[in-house]
Coordinates of C-alpha atoms in Angstrom, one line a residue:
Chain A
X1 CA 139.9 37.6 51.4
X2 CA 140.3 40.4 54.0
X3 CA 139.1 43.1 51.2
X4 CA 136.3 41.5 50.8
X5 CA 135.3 40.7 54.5
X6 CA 135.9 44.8 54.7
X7 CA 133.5 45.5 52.0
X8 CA 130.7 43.4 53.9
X9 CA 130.9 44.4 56.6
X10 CA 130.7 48.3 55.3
X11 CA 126.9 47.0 53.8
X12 CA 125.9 46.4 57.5
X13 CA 125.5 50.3 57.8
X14 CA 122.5 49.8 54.6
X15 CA 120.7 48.0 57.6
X16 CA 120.8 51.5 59.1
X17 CA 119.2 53.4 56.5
X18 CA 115.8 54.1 56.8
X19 CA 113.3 54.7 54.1
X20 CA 109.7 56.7 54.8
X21 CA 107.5 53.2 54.4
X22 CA 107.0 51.1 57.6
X23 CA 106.9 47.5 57.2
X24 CA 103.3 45.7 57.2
X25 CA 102.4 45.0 60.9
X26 CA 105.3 47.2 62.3
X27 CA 105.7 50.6 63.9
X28 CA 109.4 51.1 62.3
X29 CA 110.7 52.3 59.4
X30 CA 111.6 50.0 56.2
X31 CA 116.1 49.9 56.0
X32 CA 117.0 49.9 52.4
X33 CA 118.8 46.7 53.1
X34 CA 115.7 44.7 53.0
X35 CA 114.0 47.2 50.5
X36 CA 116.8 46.1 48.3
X37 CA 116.2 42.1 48.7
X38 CA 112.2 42.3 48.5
X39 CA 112.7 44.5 45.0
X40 CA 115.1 41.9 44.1
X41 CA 112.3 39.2 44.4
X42 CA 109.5 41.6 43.1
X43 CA 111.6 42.0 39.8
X44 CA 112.2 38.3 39.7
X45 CA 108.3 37.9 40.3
X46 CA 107.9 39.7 37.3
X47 CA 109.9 38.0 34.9
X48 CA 106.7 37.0 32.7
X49 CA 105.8 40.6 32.5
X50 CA 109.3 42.1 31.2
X51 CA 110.1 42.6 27.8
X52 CA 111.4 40.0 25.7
X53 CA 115.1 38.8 26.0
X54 CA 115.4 41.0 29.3
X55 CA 118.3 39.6 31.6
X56 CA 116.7 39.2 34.7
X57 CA 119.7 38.0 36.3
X58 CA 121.2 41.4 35.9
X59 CA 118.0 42.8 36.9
X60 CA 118.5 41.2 40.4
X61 CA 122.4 42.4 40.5
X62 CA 121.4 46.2 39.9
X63 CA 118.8 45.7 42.6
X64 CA 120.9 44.4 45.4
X65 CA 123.5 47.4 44.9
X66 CA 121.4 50.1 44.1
X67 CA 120.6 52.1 47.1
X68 CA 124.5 50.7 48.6
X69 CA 125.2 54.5 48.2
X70 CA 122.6 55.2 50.8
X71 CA 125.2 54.4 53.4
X72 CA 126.6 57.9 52.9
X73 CA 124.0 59.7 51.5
X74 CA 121.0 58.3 53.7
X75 CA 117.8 57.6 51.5
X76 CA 115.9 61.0 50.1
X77 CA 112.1 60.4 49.7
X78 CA 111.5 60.1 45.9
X79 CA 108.9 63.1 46.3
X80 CA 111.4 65.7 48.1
X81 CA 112.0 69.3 46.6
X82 CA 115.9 68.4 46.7
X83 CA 118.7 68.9 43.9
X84 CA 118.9 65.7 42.3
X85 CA 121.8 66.6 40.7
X86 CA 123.8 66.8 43.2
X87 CA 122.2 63.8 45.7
X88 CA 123.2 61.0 42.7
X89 CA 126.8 63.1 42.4
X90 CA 127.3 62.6 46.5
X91 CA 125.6 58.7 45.6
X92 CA 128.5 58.5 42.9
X93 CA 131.4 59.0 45.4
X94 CA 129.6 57.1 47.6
X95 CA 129.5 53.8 45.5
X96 CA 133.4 54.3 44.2
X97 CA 134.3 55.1 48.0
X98 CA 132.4 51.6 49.0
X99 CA 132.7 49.6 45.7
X100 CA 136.6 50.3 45.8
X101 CA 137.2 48.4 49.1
X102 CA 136.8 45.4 46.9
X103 CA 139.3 43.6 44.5
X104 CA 139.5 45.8 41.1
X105 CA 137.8 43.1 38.9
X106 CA 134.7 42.9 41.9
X107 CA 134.9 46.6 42.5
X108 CA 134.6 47.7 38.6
X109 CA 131.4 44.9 38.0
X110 CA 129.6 46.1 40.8
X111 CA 130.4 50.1 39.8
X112 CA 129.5 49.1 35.9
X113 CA 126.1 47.6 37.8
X114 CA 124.9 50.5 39.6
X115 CA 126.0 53.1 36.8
X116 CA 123.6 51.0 34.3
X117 CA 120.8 51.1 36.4
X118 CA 121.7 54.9 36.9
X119 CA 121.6 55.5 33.0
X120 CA 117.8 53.9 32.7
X121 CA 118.8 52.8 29.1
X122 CA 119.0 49.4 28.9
X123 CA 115.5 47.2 29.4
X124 CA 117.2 45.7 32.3
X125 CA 117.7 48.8 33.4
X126 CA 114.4 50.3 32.9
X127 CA 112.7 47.0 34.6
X128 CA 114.8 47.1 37.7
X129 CA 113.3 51.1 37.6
X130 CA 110.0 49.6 37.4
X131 CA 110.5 46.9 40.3
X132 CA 111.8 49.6 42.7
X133 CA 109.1 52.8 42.0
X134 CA 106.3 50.1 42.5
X135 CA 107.4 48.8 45.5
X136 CA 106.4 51.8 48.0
X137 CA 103.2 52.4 46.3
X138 CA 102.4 48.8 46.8
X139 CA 103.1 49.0 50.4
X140 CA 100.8 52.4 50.5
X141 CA 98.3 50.8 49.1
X142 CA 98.2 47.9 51.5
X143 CA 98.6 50.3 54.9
X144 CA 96.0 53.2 53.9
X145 CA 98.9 55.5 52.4
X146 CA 101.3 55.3 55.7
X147 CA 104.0 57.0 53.6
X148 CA 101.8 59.7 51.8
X149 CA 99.3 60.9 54.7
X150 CA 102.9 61.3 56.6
X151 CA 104.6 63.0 54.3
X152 CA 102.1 65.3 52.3
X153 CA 102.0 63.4 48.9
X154 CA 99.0 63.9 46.9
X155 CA 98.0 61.3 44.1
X156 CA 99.0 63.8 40.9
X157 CA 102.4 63.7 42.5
X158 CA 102.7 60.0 42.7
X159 CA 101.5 59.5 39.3
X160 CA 103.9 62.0 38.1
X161 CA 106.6 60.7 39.6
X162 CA 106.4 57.1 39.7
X163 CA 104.2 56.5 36.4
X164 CA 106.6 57.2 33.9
X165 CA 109.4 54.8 34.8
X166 CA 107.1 51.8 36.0
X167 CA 105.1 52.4 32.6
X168 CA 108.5 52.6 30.7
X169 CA 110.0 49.3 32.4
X170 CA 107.1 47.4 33.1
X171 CA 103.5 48.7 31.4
X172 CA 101.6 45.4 32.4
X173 CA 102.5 46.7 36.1
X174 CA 101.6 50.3 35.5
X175 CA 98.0 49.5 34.2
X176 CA 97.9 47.6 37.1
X177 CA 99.1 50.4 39.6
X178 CA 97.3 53.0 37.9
X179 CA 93.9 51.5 38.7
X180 CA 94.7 51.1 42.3
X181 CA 95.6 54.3 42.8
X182 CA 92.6 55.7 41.5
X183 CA 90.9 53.9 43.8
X184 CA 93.5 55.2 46.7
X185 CA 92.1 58.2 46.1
X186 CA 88.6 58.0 46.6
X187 CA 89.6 56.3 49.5
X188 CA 91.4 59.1 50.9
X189 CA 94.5 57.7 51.4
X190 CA 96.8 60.8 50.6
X191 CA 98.8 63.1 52.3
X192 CA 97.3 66.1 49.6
X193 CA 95.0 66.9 47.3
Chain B
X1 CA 99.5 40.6 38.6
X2 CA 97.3 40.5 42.0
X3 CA 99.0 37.3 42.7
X4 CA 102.2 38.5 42.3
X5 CA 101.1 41.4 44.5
X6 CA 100.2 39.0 47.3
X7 CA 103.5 37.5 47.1
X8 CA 105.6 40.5 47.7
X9 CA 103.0 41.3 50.2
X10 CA 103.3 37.8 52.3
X11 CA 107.6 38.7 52.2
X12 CA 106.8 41.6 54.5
X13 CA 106.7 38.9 56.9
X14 CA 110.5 38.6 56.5
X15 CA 110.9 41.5 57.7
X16 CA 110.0 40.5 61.2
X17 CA 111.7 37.5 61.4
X18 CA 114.7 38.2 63.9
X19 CA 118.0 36.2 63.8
X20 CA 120.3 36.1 66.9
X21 CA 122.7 38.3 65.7
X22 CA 122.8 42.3 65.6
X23 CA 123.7 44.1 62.7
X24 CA 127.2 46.1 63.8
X25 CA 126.6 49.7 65.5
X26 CA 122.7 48.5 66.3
X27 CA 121.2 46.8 69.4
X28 CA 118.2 45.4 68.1
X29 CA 118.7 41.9 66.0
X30 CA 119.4 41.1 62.7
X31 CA 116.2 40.0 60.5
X32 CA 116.0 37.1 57.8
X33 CA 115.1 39.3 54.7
X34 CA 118.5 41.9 55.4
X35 CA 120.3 38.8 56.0
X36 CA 119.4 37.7 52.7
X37 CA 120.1 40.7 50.6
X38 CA 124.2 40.1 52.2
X39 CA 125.0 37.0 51.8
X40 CA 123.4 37.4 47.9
X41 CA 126.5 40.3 47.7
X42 CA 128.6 38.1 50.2
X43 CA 128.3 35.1 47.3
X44 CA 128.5 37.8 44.2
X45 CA 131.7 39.1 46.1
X46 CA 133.1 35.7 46.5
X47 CA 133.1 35.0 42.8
X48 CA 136.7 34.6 42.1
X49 CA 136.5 32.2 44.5
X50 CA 133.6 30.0 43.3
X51 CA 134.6 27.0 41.7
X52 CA 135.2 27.0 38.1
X53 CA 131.8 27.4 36.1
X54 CA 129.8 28.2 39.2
X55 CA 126.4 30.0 37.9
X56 CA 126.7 32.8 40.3
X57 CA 123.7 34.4 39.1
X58 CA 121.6 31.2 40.5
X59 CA 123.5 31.4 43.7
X60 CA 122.0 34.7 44.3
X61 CA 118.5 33.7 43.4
X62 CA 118.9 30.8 46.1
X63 CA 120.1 33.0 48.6
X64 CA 117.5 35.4 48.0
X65 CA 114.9 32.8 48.4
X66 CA 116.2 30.4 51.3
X67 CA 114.8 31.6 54.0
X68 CA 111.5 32.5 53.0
X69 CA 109.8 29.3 54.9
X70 CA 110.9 31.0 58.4
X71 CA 108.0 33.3 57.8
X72 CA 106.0 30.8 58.8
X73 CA 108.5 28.8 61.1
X74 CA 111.3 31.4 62.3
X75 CA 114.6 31.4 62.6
X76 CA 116.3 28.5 64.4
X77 CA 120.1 28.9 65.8
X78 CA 122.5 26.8 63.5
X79 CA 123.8 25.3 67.0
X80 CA 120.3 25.1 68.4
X81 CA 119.7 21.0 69.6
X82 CA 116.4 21.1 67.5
X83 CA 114.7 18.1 65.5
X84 CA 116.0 19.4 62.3
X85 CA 114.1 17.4 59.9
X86 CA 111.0 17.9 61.3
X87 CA 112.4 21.6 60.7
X88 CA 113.3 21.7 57.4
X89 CA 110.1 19.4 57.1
X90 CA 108.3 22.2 58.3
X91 CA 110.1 25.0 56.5
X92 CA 109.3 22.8 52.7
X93 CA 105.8 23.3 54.0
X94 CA 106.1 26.9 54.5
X95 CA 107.9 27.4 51.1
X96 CA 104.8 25.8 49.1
X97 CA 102.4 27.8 50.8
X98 CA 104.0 30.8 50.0
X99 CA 105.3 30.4 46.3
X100 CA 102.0 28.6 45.8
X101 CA 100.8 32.8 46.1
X102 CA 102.7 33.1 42.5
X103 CA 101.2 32.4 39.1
X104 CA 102.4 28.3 38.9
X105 CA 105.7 28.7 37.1
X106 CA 107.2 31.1 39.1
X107 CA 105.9 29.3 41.8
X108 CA 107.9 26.3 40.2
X109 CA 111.0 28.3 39.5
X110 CA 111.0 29.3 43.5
X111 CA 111.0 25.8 44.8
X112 CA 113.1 24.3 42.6
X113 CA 115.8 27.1 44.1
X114 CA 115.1 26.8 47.4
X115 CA 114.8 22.9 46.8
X116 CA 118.3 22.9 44.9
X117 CA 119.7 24.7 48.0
X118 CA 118.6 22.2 50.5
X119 CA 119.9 19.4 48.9
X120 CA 123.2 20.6 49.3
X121 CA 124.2 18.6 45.9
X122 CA 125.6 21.1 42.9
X123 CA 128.2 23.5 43.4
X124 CA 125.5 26.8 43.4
X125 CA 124.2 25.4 46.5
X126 CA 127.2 24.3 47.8
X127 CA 128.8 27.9 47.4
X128 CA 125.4 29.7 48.7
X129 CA 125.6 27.0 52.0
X130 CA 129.3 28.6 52.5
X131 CA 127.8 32.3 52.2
X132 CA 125.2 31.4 54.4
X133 CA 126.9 29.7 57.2
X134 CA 130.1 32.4 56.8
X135 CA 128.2 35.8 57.3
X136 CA 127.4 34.8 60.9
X137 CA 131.0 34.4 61.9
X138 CA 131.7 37.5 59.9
X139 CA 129.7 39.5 62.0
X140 CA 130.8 37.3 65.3
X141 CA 134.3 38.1 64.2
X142 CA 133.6 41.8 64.1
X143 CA 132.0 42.2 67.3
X144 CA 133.2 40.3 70.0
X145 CA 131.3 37.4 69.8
X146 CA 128.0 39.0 70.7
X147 CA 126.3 35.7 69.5
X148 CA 128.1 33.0 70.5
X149 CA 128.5 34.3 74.1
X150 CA 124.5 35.5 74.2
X151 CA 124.1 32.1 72.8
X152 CA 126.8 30.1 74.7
X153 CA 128.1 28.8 71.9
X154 CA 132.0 27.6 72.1
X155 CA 134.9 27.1 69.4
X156 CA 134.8 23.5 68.6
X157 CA 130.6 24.1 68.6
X158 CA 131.5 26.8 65.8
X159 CA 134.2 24.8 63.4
X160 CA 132.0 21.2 63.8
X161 CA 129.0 22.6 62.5
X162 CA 130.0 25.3 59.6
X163 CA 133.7 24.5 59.2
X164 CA 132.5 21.4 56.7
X165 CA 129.8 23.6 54.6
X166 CA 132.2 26.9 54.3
X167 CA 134.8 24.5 53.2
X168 CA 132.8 22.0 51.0
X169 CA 131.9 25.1 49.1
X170 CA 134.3 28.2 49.2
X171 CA 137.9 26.4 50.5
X172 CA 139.6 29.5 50.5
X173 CA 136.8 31.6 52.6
X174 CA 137.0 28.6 55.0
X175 CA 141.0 29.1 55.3
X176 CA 140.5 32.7 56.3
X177 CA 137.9 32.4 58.9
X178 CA 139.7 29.3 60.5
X179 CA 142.6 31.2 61.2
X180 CA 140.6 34.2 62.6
X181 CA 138.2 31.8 65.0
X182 CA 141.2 30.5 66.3
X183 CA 142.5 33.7 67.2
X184 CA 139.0 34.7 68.6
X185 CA 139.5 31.9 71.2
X186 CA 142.6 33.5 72.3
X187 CA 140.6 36.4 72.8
X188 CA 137.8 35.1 74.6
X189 CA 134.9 35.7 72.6
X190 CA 133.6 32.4 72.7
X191 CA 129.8 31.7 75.0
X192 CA 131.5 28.3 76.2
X193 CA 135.2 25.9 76.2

């Protein structure tokens, strides 16, 4: 038992990780540890919109472990001019560092979890992709564009960035998103042209 | 998907839902919706210990969606002297509102979770009661007792109220922590005798 005890207690630091969206209504930055459970739900949510046969039930696993690597890497904006190459390598160790305080048989199911949602090739995969790209750009678009006026991120960026795997896991959301952002920007609400 | 939308929206409201513990290293408290995202990897972590056939992956889902109704009630103290059925009374009405946002079968497949984890009655909820009432103590056990002395809480308060849960549905978790409360009352770290 004590293995495990260790290894949840090591998932309080997540709690400390901040993200660069504020929670509706507060002045504070979003951890990932509750990013993780409301993507978990917004996946779940979407279970009418995924594609046929998808497993949602793995959907919400790769969602709750995810960002776990955060706890030695700290979160990167998805926007930032950084090697990303070498941020998922450091997220890597992170996860075997973390994952391996766990009994083998835990340790190597929650390692095969992240790694899949790493490899964006299954359709669980690419839908847990989907439920966690949408997620801050739902939050801008309900606070004015908190994250993107504070950080500098125009609406070509976002689309760039974000369209391709929310239109690859979850195109009903996309069509969705797409709309609102055009309207997010005749609103004003980014950081750049 | 605007209705979906909403729903994810209204869970921001987790995120301001405090608990009475803090997350270890931080002096602010713990919120519901981080809470939530743990004990769904607390109960994933526990699986060897499940009983046989336990549906782990509905386990999560209840855990992820239990405490959802303290948006509109909060968080009550497990040893709190509170009228808890005009509690949980309350927090069923909370639960419809707020699924009620979601397109009517997801709505349905929400309650029927958090219902099924109310009623204490299969072994799902039964294991997700143990992983609920355990991470607490977990967290008591790693630092000092902040809760239980901020809260006054004593020993026998502690075993009476989640010894029977924690045992009922994970016997060997509840082996563990009995033997590691008792040696917390050597220590001290108890609110009250």
């Amino acid at each position: 038992m004590q293995p495990i005890v260790d290894f949840i207690l090591e998932l309080e630091k997540l709690k400390a990780v901040t993200r660069k969206t504020r929670p509706l209504g507060q002045d504070r930055f979003e951890n990932s540890a509750e990013h993780s459970w409301q993507i978990a739900l917004l996946a779940a949510s979407l279970a009418p919109h995924a594609a046929p046969g998808t497993d949602l039930s793995r959907v919400v696993a790769m969602l709750l472990v995810h960002d776990i690597g955060e706890i030695d890497t700290g979160d990167v904006l998805v926007y930032a001019a950084t090697d990303w190459t070498a941020q998922k390598a450091a997220e890597a160790a992170a996860v075997r560092r973390i994952f391996g305080l766990l009994p083998e048989a835990q340790a190597a199911a929650f390692l095969a979890l992240w790694q899949e949602f790493e490899d964006h090739a299954t359709p669980e995969a690419r839908f847990a992709h989907a439920a966690d790209r949408a997620m801050p750009v739902l939050l801008n678009l309900a606070n004015r564009g908190q994250s993107w006026r504070e950080n500098g991120i125009g609406h070509a960026q976002v689309v760039r960035r974000v369209g391709p795997p929310i239109q690859a896991g979850c195109p009903a959301l996309w069509d969705y998103l797409e709309a609102r952002l055009d309207a997010a920007q005749r609103e004003g609400w980014f950081g750049a042209e």
